[in-house]
Tab-separated table of C-alpha atoms in Angstrom:
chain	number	residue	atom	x	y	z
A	56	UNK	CA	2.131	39.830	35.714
A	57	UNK	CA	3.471	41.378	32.924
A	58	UNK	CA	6.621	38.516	32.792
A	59	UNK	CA	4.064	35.923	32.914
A	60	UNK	CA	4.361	35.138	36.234
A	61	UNK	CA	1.895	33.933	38.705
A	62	UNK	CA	0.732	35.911	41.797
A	63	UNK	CA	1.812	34.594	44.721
A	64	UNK	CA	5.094	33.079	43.251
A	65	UNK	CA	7.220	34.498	45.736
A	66	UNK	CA	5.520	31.948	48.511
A	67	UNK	CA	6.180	28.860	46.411
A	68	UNK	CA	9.440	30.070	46.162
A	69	UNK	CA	10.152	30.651	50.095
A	70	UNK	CA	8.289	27.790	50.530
A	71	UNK	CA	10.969	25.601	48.582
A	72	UNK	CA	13.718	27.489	50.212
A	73	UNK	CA	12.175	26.109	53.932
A	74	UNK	CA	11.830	22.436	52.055
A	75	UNK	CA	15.107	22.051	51.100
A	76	UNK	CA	16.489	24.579	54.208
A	77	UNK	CA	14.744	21.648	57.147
A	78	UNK	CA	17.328	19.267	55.084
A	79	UNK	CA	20.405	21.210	55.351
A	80	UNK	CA	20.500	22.412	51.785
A	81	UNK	CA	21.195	25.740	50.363
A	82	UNK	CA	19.876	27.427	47.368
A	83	UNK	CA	22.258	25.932	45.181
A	84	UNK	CA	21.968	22.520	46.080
A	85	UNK	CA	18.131	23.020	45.814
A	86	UNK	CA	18.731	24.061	42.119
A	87	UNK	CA	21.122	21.448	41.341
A	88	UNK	CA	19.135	19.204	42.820
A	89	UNK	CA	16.000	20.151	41.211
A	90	UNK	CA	18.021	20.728	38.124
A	91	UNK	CA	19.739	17.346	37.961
A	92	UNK	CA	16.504	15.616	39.067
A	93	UNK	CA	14.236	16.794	36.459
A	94	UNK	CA	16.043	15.679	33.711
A	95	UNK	CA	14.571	12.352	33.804
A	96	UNK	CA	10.653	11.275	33.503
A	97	UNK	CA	7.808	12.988	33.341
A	98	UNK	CA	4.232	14.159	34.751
A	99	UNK	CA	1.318	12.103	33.834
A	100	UNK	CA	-2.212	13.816	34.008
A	101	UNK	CA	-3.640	10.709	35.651
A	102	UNK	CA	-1.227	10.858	38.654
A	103	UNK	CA	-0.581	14.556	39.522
A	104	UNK	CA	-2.912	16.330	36.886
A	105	UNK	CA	0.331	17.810	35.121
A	106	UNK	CA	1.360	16.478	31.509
A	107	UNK	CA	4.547	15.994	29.890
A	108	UNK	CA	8.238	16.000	30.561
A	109	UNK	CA	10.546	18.752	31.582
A	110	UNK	CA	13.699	18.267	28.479
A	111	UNK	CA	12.977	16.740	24.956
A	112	UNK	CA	15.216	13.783	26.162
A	113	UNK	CA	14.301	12.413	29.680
A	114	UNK	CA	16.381	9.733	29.267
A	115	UNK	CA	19.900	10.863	29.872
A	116	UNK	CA	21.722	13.706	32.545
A	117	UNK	CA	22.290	17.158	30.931
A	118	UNK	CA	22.230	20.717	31.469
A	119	UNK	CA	19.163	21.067	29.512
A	120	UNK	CA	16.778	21.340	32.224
A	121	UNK	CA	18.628	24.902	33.098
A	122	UNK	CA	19.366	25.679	29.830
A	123	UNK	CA	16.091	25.760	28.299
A	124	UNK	CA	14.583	27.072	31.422
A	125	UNK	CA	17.288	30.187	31.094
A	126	UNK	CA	16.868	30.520	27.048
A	127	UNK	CA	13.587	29.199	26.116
A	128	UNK	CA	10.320	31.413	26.226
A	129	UNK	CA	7.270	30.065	28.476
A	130	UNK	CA	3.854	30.326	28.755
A	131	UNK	CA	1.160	29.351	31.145
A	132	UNK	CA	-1.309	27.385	29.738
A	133	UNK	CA	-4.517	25.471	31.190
A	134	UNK	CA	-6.197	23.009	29.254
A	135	UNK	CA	-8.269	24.712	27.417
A	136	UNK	CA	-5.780	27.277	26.418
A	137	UNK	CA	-5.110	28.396	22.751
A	138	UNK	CA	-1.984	28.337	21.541
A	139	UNK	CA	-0.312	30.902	19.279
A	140	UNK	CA	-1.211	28.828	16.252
A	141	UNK	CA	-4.666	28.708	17.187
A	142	UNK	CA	-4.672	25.091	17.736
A	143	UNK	CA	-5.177	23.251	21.397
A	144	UNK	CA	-2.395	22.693	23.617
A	145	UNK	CA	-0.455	19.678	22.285
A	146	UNK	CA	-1.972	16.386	24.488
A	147	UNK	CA	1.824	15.669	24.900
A	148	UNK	CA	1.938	19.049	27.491
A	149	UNK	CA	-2.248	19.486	28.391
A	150	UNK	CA	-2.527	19.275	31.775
A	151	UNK	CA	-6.187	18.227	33.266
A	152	UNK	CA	-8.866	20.418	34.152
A	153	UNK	CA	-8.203	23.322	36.907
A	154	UNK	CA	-4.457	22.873	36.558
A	155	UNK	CA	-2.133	25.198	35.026
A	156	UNK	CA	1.715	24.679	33.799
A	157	UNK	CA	4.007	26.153	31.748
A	158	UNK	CA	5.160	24.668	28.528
A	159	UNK	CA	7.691	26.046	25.741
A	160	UNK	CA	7.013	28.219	22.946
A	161	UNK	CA	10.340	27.064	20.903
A	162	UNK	CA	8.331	24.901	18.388
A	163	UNK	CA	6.202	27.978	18.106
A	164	UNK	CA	7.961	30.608	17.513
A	165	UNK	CA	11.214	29.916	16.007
A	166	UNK	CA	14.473	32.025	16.412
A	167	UNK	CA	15.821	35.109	14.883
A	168	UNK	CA	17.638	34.569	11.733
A	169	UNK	CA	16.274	30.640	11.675
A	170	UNK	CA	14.424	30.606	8.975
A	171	UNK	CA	17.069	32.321	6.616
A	172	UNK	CA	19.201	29.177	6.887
A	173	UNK	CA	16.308	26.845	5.662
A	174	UNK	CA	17.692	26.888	2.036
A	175	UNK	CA	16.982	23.340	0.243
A	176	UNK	CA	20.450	21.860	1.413
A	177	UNK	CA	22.204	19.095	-1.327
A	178	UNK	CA	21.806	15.592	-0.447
A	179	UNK	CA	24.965	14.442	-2.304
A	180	UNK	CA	26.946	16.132	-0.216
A	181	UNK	CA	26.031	13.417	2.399
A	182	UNK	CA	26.487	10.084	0.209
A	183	UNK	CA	25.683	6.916	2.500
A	184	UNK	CA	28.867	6.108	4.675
A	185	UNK	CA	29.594	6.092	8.306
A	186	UNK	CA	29.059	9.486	10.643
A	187	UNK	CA	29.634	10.455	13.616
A	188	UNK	CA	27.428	12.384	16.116
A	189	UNK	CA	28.302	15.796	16.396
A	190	UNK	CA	25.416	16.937	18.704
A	191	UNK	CA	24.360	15.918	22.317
A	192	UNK	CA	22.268	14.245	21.492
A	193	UNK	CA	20.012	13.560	18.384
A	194	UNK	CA	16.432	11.475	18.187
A	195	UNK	CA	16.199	8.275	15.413
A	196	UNK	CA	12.440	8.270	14.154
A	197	UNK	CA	10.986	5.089	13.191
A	198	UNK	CA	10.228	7.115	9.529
A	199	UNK	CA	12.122	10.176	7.911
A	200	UNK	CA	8.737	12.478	8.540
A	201	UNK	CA	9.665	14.997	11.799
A	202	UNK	CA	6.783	13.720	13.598
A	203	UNK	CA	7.035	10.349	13.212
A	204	UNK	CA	7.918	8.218	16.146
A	205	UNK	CA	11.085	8.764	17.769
A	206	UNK	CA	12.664	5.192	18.621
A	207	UNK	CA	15.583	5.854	19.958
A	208	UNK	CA	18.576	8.676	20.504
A	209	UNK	CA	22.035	8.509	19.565
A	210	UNK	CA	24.654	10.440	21.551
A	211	UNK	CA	27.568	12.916	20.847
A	212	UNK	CA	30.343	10.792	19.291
A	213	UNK	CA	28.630	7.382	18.759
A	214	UNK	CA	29.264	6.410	14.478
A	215	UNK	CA	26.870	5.198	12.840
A	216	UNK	CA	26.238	3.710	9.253
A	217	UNK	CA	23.684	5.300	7.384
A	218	UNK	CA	23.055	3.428	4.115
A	219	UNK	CA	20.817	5.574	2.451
A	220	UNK	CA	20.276	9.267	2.219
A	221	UNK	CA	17.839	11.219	1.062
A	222	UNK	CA	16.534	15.079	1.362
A	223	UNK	CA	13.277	15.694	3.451
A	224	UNK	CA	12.310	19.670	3.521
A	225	UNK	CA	14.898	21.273	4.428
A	226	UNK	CA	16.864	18.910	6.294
A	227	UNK	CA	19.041	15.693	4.966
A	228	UNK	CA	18.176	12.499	6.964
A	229	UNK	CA	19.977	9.035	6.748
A	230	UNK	CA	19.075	5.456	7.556
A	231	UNK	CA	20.441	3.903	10.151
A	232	UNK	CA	21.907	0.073	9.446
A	233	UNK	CA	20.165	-0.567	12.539
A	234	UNK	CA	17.008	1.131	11.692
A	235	UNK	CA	15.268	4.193	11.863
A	236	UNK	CA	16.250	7.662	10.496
A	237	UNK	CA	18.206	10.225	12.062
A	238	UNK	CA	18.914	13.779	10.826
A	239	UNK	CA	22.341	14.562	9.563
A	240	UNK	CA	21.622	18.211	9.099
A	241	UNK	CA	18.420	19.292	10.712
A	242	UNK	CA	15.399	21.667	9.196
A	243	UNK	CA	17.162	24.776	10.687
A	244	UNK	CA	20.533	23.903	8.740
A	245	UNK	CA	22.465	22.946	11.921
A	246	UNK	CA	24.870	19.961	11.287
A	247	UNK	CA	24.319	16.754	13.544
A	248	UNK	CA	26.399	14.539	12.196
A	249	UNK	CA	29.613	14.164	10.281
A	250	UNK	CA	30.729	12.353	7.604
A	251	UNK	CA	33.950	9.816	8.478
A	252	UNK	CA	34.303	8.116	5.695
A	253	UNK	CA	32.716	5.329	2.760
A	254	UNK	CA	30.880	2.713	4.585
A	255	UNK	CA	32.752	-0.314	5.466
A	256	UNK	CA	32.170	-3.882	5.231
A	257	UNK	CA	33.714	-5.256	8.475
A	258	UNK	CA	31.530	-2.568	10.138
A	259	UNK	CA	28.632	-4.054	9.325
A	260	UNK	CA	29.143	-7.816	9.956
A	261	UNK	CA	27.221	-8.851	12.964
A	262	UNK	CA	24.062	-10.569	13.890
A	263	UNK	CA	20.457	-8.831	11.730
A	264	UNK	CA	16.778	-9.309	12.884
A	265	UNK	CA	14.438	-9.904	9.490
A	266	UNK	CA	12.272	-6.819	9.504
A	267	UNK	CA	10.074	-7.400	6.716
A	268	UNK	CA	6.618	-9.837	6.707
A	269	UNK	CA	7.386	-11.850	3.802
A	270	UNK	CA	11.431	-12.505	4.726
A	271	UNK	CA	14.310	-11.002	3.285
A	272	UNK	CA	15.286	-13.084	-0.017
A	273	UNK	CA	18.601	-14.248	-0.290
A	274	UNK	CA	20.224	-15.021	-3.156
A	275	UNK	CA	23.389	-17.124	-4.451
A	276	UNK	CA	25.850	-15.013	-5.222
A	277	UNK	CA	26.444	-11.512	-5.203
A	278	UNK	CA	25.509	-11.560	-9.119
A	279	UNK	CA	22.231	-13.504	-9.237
A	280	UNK	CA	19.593	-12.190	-10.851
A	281	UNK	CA	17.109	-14.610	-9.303
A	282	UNK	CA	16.459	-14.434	-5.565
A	283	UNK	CA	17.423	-18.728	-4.234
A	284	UNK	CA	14.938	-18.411	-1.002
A	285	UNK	CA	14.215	-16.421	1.612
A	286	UNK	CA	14.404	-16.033	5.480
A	287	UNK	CA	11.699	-16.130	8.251
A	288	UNK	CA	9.916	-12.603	9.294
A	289	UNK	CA	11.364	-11.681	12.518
A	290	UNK	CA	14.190	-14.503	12.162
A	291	UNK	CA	17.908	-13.326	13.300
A	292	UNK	CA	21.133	-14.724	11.394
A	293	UNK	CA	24.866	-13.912	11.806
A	294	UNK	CA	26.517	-12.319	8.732
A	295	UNK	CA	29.824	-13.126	8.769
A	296	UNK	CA	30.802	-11.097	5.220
A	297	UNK	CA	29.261	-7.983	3.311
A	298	UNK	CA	29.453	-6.980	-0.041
A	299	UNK	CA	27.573	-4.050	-2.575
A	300	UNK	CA	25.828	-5.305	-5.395
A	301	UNK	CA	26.997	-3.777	-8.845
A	302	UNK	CA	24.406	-4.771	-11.144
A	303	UNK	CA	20.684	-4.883	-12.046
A	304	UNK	CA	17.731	-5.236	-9.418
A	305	UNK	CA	21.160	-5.275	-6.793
A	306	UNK	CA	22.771	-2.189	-7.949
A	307	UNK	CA	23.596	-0.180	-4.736
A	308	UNK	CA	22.615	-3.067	-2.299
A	309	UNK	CA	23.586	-4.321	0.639
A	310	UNK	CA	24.128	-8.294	1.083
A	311	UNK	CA	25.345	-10.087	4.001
A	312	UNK	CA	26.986	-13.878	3.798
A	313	UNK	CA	24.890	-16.181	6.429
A	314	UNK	CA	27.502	-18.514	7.963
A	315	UNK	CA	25.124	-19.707	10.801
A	316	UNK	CA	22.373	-22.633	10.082
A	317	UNK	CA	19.214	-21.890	8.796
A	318	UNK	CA	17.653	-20.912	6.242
A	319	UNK	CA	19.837	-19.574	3.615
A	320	UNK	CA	23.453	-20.879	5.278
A	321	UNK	CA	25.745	-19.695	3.270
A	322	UNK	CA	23.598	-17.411	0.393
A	323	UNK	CA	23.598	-13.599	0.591
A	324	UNK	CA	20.580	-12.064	2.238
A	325	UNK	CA	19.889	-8.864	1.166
A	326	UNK	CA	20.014	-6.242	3.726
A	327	UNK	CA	19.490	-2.781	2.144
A	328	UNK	CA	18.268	-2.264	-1.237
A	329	UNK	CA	17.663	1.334	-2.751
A	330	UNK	CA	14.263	0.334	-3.733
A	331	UNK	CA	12.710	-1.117	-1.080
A	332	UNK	CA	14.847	0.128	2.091
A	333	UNK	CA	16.110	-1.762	5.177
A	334	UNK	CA	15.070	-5.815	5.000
A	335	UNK	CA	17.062	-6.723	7.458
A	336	UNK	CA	18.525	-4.347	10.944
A	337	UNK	CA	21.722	-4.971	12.968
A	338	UNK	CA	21.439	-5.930	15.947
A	339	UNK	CA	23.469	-3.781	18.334
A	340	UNK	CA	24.091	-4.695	22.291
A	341	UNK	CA	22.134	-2.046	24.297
A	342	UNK	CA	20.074	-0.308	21.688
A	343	UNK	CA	17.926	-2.996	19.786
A	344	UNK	CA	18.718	-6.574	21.164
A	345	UNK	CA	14.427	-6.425	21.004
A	346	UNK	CA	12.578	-4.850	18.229
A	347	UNK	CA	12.232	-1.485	19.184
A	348	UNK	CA	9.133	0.301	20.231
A	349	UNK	CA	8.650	3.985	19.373
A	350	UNK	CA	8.863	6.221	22.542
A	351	UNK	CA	5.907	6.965	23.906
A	352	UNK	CA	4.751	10.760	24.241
A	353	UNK	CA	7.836	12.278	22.780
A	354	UNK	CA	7.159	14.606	19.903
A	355	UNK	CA	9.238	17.400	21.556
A	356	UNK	CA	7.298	19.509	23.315
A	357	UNK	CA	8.700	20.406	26.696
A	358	UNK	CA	6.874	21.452	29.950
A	359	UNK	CA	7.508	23.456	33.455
A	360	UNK	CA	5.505	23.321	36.803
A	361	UNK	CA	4.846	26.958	38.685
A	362	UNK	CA	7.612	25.077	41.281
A	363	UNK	CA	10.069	25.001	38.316
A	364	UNK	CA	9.651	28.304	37.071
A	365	UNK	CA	10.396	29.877	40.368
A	366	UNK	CA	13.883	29.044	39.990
A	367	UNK	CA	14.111	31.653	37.191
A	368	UNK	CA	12.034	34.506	39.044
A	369	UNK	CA	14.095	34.192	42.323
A	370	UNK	CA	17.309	36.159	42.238
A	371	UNK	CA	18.835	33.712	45.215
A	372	UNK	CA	17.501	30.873	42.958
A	373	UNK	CA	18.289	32.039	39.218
A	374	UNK	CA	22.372	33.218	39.513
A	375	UNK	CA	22.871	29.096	40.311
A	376	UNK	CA	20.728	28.441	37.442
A	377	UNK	CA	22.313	30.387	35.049
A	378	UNK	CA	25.409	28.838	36.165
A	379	UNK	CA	24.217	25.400	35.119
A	380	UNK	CA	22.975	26.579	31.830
A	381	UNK	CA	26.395	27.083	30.838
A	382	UNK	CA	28.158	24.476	32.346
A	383	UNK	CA	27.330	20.790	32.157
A	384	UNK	CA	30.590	19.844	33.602
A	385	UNK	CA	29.774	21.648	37.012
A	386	UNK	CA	26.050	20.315	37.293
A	387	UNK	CA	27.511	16.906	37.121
A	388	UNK	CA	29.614	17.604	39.735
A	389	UNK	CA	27.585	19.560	42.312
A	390	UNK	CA	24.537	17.307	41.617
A	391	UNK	CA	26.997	14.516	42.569
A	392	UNK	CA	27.846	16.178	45.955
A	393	UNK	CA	24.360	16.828	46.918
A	394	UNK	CA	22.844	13.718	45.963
A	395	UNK	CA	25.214	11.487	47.786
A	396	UNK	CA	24.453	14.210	51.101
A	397	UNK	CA	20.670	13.647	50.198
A	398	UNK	CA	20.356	9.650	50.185
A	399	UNK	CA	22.935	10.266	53.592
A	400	UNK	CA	21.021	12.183	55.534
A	401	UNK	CA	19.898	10.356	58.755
A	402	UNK	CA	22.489	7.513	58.064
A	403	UNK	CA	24.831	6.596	61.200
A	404	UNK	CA	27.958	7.313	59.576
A	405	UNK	CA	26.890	10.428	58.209
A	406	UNK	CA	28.784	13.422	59.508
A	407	UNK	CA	26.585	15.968	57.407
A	408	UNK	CA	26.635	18.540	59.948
A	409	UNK	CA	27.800	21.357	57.119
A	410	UNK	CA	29.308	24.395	56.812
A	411	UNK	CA	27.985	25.446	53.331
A	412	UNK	CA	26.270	28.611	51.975
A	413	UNK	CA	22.836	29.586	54.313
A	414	UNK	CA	19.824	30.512	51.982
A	415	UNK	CA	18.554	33.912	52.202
A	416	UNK	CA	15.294	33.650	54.109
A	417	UNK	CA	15.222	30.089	54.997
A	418	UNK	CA	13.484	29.445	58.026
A	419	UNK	CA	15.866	26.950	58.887
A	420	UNK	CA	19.564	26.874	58.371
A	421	UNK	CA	21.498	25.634	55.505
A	422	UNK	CA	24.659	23.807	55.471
A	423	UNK	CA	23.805	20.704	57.029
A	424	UNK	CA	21.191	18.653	58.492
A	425	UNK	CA	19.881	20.347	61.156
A	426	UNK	CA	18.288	17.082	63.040
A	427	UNK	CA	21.900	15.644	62.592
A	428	UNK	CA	23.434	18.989	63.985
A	429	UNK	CA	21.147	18.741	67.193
A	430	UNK	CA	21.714	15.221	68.018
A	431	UNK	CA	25.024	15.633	67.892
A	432	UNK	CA	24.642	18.414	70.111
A	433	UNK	CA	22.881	16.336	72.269
């Protein structure tokens, strides 16, 4: 119709009502559900027909589900659909032949106002020390280019050293001592992270992975000018001191002290170097304890089935929506509640027989399990 919405939606939306309603659940605990849920994972063409993931990160709980569903504009798409651009519909989001999804338009068609902030920002107002995550959430590409691979994510509040800096477009991005490249302020001038303070030395002791195929040299002193050896490719040591080189080919380098055995016990192994980049990552519990491997099928593009989109058309559906588009805090915790009542229901000890809010049309009653209600009855 003229909102974009399919004919028919109103059964797919009654018949999700019933789904949930044989269960015992209202119409907000099928949209927190459904909300909560589809944060995480992904359609895949070969199993269902449908392509892509519902958020830009499927790999942590959010509001974003409802929030982009509320503030994002949608559009139906096939696979053989043009896209405002003129190009294809992005393989990420291209669902097979003879089905039909919805998939943002954000990375088309950017917001009001957006483009007057893309002024060439200054990259030495971000000089290489330690910053802290001021977004959600932010994505660490394997290089500084926007659609290179994204190898990780880094959430709100988690510091980071970035050694180098540099300007790309209109955003600043910095390197990561553990590798990859993250934005610190992105292409439409918003700030993701902020700058604590001068890197640090202690920070950056810890165990490093050799990154590059002929070994990272290492070198005598901090002073050298000649490089004494170097380490295995792929080859982890313990660095046990830092230091920043002051002169010649080591001006504005990184070196780390090796104080376990091996190759080049007790030299300085260059880490970082202005010229040629990171040699050498840190290795950092739960994020890169294995070389990481670039995400696969995450360039940002975001989808929704026909069954998600009725959340937004149906008044009973969309005021609980909107609610959870504004407030993380009270998805978490209604998600929480109906969850635990969901892997419950049928379970002995389970006295799920409800009292909550009926949804409006539901063939069956809300509240609580109706099959638990009648054998109780019983």
């Amino acid at each position: 119709d003229d909102q974009g919405r399919l004919k028919g939606w109103e059964n797919l939306a009654q018949h999700i009502r019933d789904v949930f309603g044989r269960m015992g659940f209202s119409d907000k605990e099928a949209v927190v559900l459904i909300s909560g849920g589809h944060v995480y994972g992904r359609c895949h063409t070969g199993s269902s027909g449908y392509a892509g993931a519902w958020v830009e990160n499927p790999t942590i709980f959010s509001n974003e589900y409802a929030a982009d569903m509320v503030g994002d504009k949608w559009i139906a798409v096939q696979h053989d659909t043009k896209m405002p651009d003129g190009g294809p519909v992005p393989e990420e989001v291209r669902p097979a032949p003879g089905k039909r999804q919805y998939i943002d338009l954000s990375k088309y068609m950017p917001e009001a106002g957006e483009e007057a902030a893309r002024s060439a920002p200054d990259a030495t107002q971000f000089p290489p020390g330690r910053y802290r995550c001021a977004s959600q959430w932010v994505n660490c590409r394997e290089q500084p280019e926007t659609d290179s691979a994204i190898i990780g994510r880094f959430n709100q509040d988690q510091v980071l050293s970035l050694v180098s800096v540099k300007t790309f477009g209109t955003a600043v991005r910095g390197l990561a001592e553990r590798g990859g490249w993250v934005s610190i302020v992105g292409s439409g001038g918003k700030n993701l992270f902020l700058r604590e303070g001068d890197l640090e030395p202690q920070s950056l002791t810890g165990r490093y992975r050799s990154i590059v195929v002929a070994g990272s040299p290492f070198y005598a002193s901090v002073t050298a000018s000649e490089g004494a050896g170097r380490t295995k490719a792929g080859e982890e040591f313990c660095v046990g001191e830092v230091a920043f080189g002051q002169d010649g080919d080591l001006q504005g380098a990184i070196l780390g002290k090796r104080v376990d055995p091996g190759d080049g016990q007790g030299s300085w192994v260059l880490l970082f170097s202005p010229a040629s980049g990171i040699s050498c990552e840190l290795v950092v519990q739960g994020y890169n304890e294995k070389p990481r491997n670039p995400i696969v099928g995450q360039t940002g593009h975001q989808m929704m089935l026909v069954s998600d989109m009725v959340l937004l058309w149906d008044e009973g559906f969309r005021k609980h929506l909107e609610v959870y588009a504004e407030d993380e805090a009270a998805l978490k915790a209604d998600f929480g509640e109906a969850f635990q009542r969901l892997t419950e229901l049928g379970c002995p000890w389970s006295n799920d027989l409800g009292s909550g809010e009926p949804s409006a049309g539901a063939t069956f009653s809300a509240g609580g399990c109706p099959f638990l209600a009648a054998q109780a009855a019983q």
